[in-house]
mmCIF file of C-alpha atoms in Angstrom:
data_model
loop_
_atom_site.group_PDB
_atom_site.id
_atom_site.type_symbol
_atom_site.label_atom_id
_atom_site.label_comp_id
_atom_site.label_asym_id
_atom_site.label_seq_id
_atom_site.Cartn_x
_atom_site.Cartn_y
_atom_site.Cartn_z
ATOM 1 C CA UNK A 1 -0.836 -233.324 -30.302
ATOM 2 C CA UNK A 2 0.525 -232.170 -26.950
ATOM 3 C CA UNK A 3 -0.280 -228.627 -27.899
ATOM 4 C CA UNK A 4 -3.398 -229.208 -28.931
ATOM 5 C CA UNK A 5 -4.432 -231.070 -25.195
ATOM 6 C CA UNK A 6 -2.726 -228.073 -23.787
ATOM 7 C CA UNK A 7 -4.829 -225.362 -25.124
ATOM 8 C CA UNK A 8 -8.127 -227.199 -25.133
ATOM 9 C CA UNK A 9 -7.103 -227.762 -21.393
ATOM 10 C CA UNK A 10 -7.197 -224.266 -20.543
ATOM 11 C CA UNK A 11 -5.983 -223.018 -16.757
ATOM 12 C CA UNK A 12 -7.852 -222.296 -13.422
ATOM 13 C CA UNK A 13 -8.853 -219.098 -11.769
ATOM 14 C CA UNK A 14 -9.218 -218.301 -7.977
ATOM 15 C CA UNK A 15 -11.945 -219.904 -7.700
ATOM 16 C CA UNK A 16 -13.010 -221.347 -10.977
ATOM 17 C CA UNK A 17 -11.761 -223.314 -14.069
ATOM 18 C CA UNK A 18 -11.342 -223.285 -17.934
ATOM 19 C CA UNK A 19 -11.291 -226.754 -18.813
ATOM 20 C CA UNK A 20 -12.831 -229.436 -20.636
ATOM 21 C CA UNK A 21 -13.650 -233.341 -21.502
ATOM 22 C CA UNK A 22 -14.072 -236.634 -19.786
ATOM 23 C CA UNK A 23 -13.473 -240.018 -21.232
ATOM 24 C CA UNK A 24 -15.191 -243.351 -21.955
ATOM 25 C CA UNK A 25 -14.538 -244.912 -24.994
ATOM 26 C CA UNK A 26 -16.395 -247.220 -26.934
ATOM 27 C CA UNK A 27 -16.250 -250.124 -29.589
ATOM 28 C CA UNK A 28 -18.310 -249.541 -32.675
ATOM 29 C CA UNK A 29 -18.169 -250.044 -36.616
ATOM 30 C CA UNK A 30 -15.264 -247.154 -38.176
ATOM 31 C CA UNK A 31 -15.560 -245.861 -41.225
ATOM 32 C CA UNK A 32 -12.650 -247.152 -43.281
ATOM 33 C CA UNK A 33 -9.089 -245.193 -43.108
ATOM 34 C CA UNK A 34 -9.539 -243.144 -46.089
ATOM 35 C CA UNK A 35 -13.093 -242.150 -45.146
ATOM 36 C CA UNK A 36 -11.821 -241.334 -41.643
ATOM 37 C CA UNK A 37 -9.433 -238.606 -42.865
ATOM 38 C CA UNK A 38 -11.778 -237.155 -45.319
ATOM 39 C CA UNK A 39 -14.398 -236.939 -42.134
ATOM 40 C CA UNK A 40 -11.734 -235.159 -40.291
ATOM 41 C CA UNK A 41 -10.881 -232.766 -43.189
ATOM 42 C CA UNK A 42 -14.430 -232.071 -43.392
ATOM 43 C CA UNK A 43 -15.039 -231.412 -39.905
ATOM 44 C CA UNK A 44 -12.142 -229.277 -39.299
ATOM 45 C CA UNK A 45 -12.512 -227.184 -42.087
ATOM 46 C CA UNK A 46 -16.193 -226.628 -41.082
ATOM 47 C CA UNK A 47 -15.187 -224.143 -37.952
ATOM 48 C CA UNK A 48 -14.122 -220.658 -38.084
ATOM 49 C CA UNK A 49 -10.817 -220.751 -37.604
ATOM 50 C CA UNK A 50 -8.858 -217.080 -36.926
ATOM 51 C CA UNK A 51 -5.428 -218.668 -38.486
ATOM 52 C CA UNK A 52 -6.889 -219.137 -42.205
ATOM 53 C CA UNK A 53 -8.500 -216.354 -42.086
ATOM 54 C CA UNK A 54 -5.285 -214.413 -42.394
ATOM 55 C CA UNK A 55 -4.715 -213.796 -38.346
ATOM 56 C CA UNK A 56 -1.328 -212.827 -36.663
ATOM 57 C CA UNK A 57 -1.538 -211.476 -33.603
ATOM 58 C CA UNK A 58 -3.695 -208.911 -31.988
ATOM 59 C CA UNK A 59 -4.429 -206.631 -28.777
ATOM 60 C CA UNK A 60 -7.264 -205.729 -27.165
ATOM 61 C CA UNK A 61 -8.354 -203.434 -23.579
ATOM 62 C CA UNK A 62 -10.010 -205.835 -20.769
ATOM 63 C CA UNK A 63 -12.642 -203.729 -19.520
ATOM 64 C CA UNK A 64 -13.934 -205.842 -16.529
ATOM 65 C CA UNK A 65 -17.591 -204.842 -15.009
ATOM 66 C CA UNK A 66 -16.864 -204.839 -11.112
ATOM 67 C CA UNK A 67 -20.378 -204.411 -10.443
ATOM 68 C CA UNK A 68 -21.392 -207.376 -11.594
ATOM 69 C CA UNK A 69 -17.798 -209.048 -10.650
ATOM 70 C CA UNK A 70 -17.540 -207.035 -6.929
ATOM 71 C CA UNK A 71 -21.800 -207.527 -5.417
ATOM 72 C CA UNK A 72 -22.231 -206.060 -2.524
ATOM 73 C CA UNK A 73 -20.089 -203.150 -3.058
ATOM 74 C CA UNK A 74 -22.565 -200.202 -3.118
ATOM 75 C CA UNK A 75 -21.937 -197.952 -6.558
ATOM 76 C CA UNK A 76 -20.230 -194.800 -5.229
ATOM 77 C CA UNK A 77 -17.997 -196.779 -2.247
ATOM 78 C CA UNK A 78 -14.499 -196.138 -2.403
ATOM 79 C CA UNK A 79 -13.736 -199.978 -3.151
ATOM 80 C CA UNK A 80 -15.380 -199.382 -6.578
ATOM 81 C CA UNK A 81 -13.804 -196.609 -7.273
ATOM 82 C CA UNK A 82 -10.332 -198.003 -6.511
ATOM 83 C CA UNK A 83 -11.419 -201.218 -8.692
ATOM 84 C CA UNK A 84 -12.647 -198.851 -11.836
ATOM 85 C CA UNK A 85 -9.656 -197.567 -11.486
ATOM 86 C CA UNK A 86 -7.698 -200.526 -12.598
ATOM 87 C CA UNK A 87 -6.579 -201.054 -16.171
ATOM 88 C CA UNK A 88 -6.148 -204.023 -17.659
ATOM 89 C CA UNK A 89 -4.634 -205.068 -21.627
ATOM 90 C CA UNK A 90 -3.571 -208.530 -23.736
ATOM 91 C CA UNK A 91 -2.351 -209.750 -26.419
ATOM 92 C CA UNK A 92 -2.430 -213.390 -28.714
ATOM 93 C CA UNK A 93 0.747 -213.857 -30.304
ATOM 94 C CA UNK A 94 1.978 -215.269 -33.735
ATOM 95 C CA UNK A 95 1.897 -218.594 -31.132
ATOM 96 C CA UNK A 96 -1.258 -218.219 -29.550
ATOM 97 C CA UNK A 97 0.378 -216.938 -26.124
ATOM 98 C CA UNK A 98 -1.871 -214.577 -24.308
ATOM 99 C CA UNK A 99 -0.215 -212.391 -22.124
ATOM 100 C CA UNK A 100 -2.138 -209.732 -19.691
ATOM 101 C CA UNK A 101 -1.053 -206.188 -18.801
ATOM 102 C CA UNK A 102 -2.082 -203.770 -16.115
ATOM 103 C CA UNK A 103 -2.428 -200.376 -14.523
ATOM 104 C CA UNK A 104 -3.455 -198.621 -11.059
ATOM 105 C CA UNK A 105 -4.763 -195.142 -11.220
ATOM 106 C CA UNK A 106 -3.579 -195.005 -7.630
ATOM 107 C CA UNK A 107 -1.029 -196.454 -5.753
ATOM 108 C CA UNK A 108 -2.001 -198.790 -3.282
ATOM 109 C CA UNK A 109 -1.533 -197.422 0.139
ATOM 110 C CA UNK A 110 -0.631 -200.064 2.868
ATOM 111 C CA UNK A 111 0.765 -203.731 2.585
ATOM 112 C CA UNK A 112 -3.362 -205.234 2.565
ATOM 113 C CA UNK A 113 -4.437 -202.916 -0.023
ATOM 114 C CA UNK A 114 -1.050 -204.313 -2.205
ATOM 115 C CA UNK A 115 -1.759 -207.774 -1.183
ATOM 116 C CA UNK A 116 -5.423 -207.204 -2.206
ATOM 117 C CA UNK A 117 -4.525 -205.669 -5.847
ATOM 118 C CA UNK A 118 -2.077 -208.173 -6.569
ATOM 119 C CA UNK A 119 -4.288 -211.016 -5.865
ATOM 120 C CA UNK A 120 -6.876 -209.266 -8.329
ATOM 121 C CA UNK A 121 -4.297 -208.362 -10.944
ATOM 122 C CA UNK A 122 -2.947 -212.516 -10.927
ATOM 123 C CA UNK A 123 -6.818 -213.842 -10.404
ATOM 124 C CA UNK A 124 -7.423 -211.527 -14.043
ATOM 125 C CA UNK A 125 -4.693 -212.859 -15.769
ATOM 126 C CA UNK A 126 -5.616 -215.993 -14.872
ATOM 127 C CA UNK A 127 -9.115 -215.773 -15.947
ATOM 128 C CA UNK A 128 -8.169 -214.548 -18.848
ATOM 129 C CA UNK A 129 -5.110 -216.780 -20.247
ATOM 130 C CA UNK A 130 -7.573 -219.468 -18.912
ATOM 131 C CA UNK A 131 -10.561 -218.554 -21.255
ATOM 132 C CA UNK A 132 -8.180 -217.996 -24.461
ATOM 133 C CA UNK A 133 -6.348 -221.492 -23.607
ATOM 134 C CA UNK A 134 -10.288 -223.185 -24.331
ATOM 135 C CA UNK A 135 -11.491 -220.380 -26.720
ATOM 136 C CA UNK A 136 -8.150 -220.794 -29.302
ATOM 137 C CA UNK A 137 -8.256 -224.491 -29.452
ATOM 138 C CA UNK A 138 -12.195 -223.787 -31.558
ATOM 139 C CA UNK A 139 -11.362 -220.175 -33.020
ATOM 140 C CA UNK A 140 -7.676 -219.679 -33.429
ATOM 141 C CA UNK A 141 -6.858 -223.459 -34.634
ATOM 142 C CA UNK A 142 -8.978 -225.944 -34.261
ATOM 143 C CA UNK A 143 -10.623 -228.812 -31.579
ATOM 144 C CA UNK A 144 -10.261 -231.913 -33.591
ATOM 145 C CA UNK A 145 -6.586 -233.489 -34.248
ATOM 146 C CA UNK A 146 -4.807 -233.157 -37.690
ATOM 147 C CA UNK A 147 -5.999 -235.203 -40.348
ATOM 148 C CA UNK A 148 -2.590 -237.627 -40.354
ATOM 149 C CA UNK A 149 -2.607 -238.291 -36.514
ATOM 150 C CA UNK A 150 -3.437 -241.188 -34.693
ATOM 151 C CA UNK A 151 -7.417 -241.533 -33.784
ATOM 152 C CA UNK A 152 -10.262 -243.615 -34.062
ATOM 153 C CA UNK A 153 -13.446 -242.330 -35.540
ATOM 154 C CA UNK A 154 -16.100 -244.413 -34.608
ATOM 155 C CA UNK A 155 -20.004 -244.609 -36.083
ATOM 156 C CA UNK A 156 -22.270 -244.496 -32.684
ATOM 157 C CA UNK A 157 -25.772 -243.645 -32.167
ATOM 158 C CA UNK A 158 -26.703 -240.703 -34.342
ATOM 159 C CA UNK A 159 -23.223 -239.336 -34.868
ATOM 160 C CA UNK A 160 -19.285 -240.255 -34.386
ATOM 161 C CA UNK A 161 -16.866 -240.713 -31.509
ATOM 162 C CA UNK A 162 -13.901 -239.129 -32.019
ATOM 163 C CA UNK A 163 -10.933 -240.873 -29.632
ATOM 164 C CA UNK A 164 -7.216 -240.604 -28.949
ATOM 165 C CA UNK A 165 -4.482 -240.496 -26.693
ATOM 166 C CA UNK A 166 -1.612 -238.530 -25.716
ATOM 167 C CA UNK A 167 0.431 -240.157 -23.442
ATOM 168 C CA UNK A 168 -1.741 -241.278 -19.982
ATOM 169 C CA UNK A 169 -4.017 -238.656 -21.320
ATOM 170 C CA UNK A 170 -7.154 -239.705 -23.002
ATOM 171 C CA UNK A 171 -9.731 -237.710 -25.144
ATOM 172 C CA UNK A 172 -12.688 -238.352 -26.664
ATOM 173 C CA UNK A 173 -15.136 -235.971 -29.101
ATOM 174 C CA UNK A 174 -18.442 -236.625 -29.790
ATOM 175 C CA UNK A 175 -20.406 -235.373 -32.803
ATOM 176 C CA UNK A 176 -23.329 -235.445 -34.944
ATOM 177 C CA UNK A 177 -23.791 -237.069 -38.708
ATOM 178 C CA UNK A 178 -23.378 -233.219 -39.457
ATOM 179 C CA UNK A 179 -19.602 -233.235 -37.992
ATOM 180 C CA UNK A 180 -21.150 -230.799 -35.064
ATOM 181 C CA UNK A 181 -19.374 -231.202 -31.971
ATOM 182 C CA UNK A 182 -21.636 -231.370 -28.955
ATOM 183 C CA UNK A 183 -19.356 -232.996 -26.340
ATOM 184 C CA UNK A 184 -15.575 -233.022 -25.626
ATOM 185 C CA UNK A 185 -14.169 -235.183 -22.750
ATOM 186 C CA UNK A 186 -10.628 -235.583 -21.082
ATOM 187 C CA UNK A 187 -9.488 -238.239 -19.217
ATOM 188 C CA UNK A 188 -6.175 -237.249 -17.480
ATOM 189 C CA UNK A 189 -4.115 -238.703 -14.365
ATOM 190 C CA UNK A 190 -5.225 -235.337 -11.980
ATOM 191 C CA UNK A 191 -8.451 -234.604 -13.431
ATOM 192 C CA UNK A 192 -11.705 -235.501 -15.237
ATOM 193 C CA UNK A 193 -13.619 -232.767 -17.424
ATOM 194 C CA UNK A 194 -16.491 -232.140 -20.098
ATOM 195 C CA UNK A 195 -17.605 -229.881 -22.041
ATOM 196 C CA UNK A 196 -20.818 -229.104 -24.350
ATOM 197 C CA UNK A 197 -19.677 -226.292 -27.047
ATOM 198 C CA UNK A 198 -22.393 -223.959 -28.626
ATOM 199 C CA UNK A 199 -22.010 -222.324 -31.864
ATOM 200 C CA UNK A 200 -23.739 -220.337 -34.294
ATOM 201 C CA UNK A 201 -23.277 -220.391 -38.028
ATOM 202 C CA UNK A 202 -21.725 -217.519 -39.868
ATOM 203 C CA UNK A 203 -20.248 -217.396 -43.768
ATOM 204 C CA UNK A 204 -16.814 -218.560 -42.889
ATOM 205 C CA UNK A 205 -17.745 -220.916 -39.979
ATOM 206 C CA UNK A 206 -19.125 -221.932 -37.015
ATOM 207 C CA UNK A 207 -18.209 -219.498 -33.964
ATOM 208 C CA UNK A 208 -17.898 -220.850 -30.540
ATOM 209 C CA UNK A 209 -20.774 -218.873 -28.678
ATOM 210 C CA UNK A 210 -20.370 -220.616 -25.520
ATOM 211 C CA UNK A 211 -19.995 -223.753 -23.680
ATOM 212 C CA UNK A 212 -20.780 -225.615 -20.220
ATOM 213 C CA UNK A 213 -18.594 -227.325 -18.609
ATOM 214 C CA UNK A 214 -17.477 -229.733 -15.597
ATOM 215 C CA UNK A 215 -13.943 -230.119 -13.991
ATOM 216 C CA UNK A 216 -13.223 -232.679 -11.373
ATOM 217 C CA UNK A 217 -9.525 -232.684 -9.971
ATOM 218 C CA UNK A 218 -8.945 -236.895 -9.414
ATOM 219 C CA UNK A 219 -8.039 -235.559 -5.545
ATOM 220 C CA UNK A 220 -8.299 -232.504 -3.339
ATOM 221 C CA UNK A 221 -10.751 -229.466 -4.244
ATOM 222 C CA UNK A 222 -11.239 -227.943 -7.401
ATOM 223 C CA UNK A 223 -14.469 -229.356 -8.586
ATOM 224 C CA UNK A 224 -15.787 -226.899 -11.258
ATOM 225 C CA UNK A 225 -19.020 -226.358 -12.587
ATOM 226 C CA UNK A 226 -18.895 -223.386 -15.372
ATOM 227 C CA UNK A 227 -21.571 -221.458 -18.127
ATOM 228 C CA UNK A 228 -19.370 -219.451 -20.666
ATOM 229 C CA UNK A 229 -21.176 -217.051 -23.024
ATOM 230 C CA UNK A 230 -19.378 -215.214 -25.585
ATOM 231 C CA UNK A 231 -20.363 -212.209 -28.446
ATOM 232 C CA UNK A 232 -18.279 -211.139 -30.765
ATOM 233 C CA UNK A 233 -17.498 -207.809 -33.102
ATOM 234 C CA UNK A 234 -15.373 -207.445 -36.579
ATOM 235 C CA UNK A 235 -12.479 -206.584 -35.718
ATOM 236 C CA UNK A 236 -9.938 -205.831 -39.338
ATOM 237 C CA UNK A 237 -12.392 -207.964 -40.630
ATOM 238 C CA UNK A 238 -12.086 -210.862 -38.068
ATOM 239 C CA UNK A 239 -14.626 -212.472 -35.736
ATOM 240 C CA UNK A 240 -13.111 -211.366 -32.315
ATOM 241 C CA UNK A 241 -14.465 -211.510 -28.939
ATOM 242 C CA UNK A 242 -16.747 -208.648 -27.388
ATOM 243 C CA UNK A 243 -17.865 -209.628 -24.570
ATOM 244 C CA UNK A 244 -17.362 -212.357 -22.110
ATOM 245 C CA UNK A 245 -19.785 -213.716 -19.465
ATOM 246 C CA UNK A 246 -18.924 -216.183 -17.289
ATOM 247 C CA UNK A 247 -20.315 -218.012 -14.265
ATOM 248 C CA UNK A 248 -20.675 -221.070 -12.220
ATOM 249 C CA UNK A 249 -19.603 -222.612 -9.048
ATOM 250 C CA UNK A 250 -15.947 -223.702 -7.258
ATOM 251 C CA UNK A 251 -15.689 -226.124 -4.719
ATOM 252 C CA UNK A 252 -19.748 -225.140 -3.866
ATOM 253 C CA UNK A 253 -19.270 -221.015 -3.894
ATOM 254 C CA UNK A 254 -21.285 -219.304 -6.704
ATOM 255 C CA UNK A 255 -18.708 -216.751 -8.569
ATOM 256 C CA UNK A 256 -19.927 -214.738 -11.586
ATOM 257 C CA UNK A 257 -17.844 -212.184 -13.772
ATOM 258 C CA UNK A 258 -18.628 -210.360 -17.174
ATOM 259 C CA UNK A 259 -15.721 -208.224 -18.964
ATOM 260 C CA UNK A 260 -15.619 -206.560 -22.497
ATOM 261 C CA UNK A 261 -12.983 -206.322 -24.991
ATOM 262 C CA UNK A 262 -12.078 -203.033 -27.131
ATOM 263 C CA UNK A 263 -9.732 -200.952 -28.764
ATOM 264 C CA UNK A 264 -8.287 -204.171 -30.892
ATOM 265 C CA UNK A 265 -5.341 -203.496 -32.746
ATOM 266 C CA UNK A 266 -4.804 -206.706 -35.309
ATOM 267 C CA UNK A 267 -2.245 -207.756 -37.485
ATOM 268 C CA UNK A 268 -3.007 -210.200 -40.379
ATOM 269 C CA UNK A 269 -1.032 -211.500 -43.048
#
């Protein structure tokens, strides 16, 4: 279960966050044990899910578009050319672990200049081990628990509530008669977060498209607002991420960035 809080969890940015869920959870009529787990079966095996469809591990180039990322630098300044000059890479694992490579065309001339690439080359890795932590939990496993864990399914309103614990930690998942999820909520001693998942329907699942969400540190800055858009190509006959767009607010400042993937390299089993 811890693993599973972890990745839907996600990690910060500079200046943003990948994270998720709030908590507040309710009393209402359960369906009965066995009719709990067979829910849960259903609804997991209703997403897209990267692992049963045969994947290992893969690798991918990060091309980043600093003119949308970088506004205000003019098109032929040398500070876009030094930034289009950087090279970025990653990889998932056989565990999930994303790890980010890099490049400089040029070497960085002067101890600013270093400081400045450094703090972009950390601020990209953590953008993007952030957005795989979130994306993984709905397309490389899956965002509900396993079907023999502890949880409480709940009937309320028009759907379910979907709640649990891990530790101090407390999650709750709400979803439709359908077994859609439309909001996820996390309840942890440093933070409060939400978020509202979109997907689209394809022949082997739904694919996460997107989501909103809200983070809200318990004290200190951090708040969070964030719009996630994702595309995706076939990649060895997988549904793998294209392009990324991503944008919101952090502690009040408006940030925005959009990066593509390409060249994947997959191994399935």
């Amino acid at each position: 279960m811890m693993m599973h809080l972890a990745k839907l969890t996600g990690r910060r940015i500079k200046g943003s966050a990948f994270v998720l869920l709030l908590v507040c959870v309710s009393s209402a009529a359960s369906p009965g044990q066995t009719n709990r787990k067979q829910l849960i079966r259903q609804a997991r095996s209703g997403f897209y899910s990267l692992r049963r469809s045969g994947l290992v591990e893969f690798q991918a180039t990060i091309k980043p578009n600093w003119a949308t990322i970088a506004k205000g630098i003019e098109s032929n300044s040398e500070g876009l050319k030094v930034l289009n000059g950087l090279h970025f890479w990653m990889s998932l694992n056989s565990d999930g672990k994303v790890t980010v490579s890099h490049r400089a065309d040029v070497a960085p001339a002067g101890q600013q200049r270093s400081e400045d690439l450094n703090q972009i080359f950390s601020g990209m890795e953590e953008m993007i081990t952030g957005f795989f932590g979130t994306w993984s939990s709905f397309m490389l496993t899956s965002p509900l628990p396993e079907v023999e864990s502890e949880y409480d399914l709940a009937s309320e309103g028009d759907g379910y509530l979907l709640s649990y614990r891990d530790g101090a930690t407390r999650v709750a998942t709400v979803m439709t008669k359908d077994l859609l999820i439309t909001e996820m909520k996390i309840s942890a001693t440093d933070f409060n977060s939400s978020i509202w998942p979109h997907f689209t329907k394809s022949r082997e699942g739904l694919l996460l498209t997107g989501y909103d969400a809200n983070y809200q540190p318990t004290s200190g800055p951090g708040t969070t607002h964030l719009k996630v858009e994702i595309s995706y190509l076939e990649a060895g006959g997988l549904q793998l991420p294209q392009t990324l767009h991503l944008q919101g607010s952090y502690n009040g400042t408006s940030f925005a960035v959009e990066t593509a993937f390409e060249d994947y390299q997959v191994k399935k089993r």
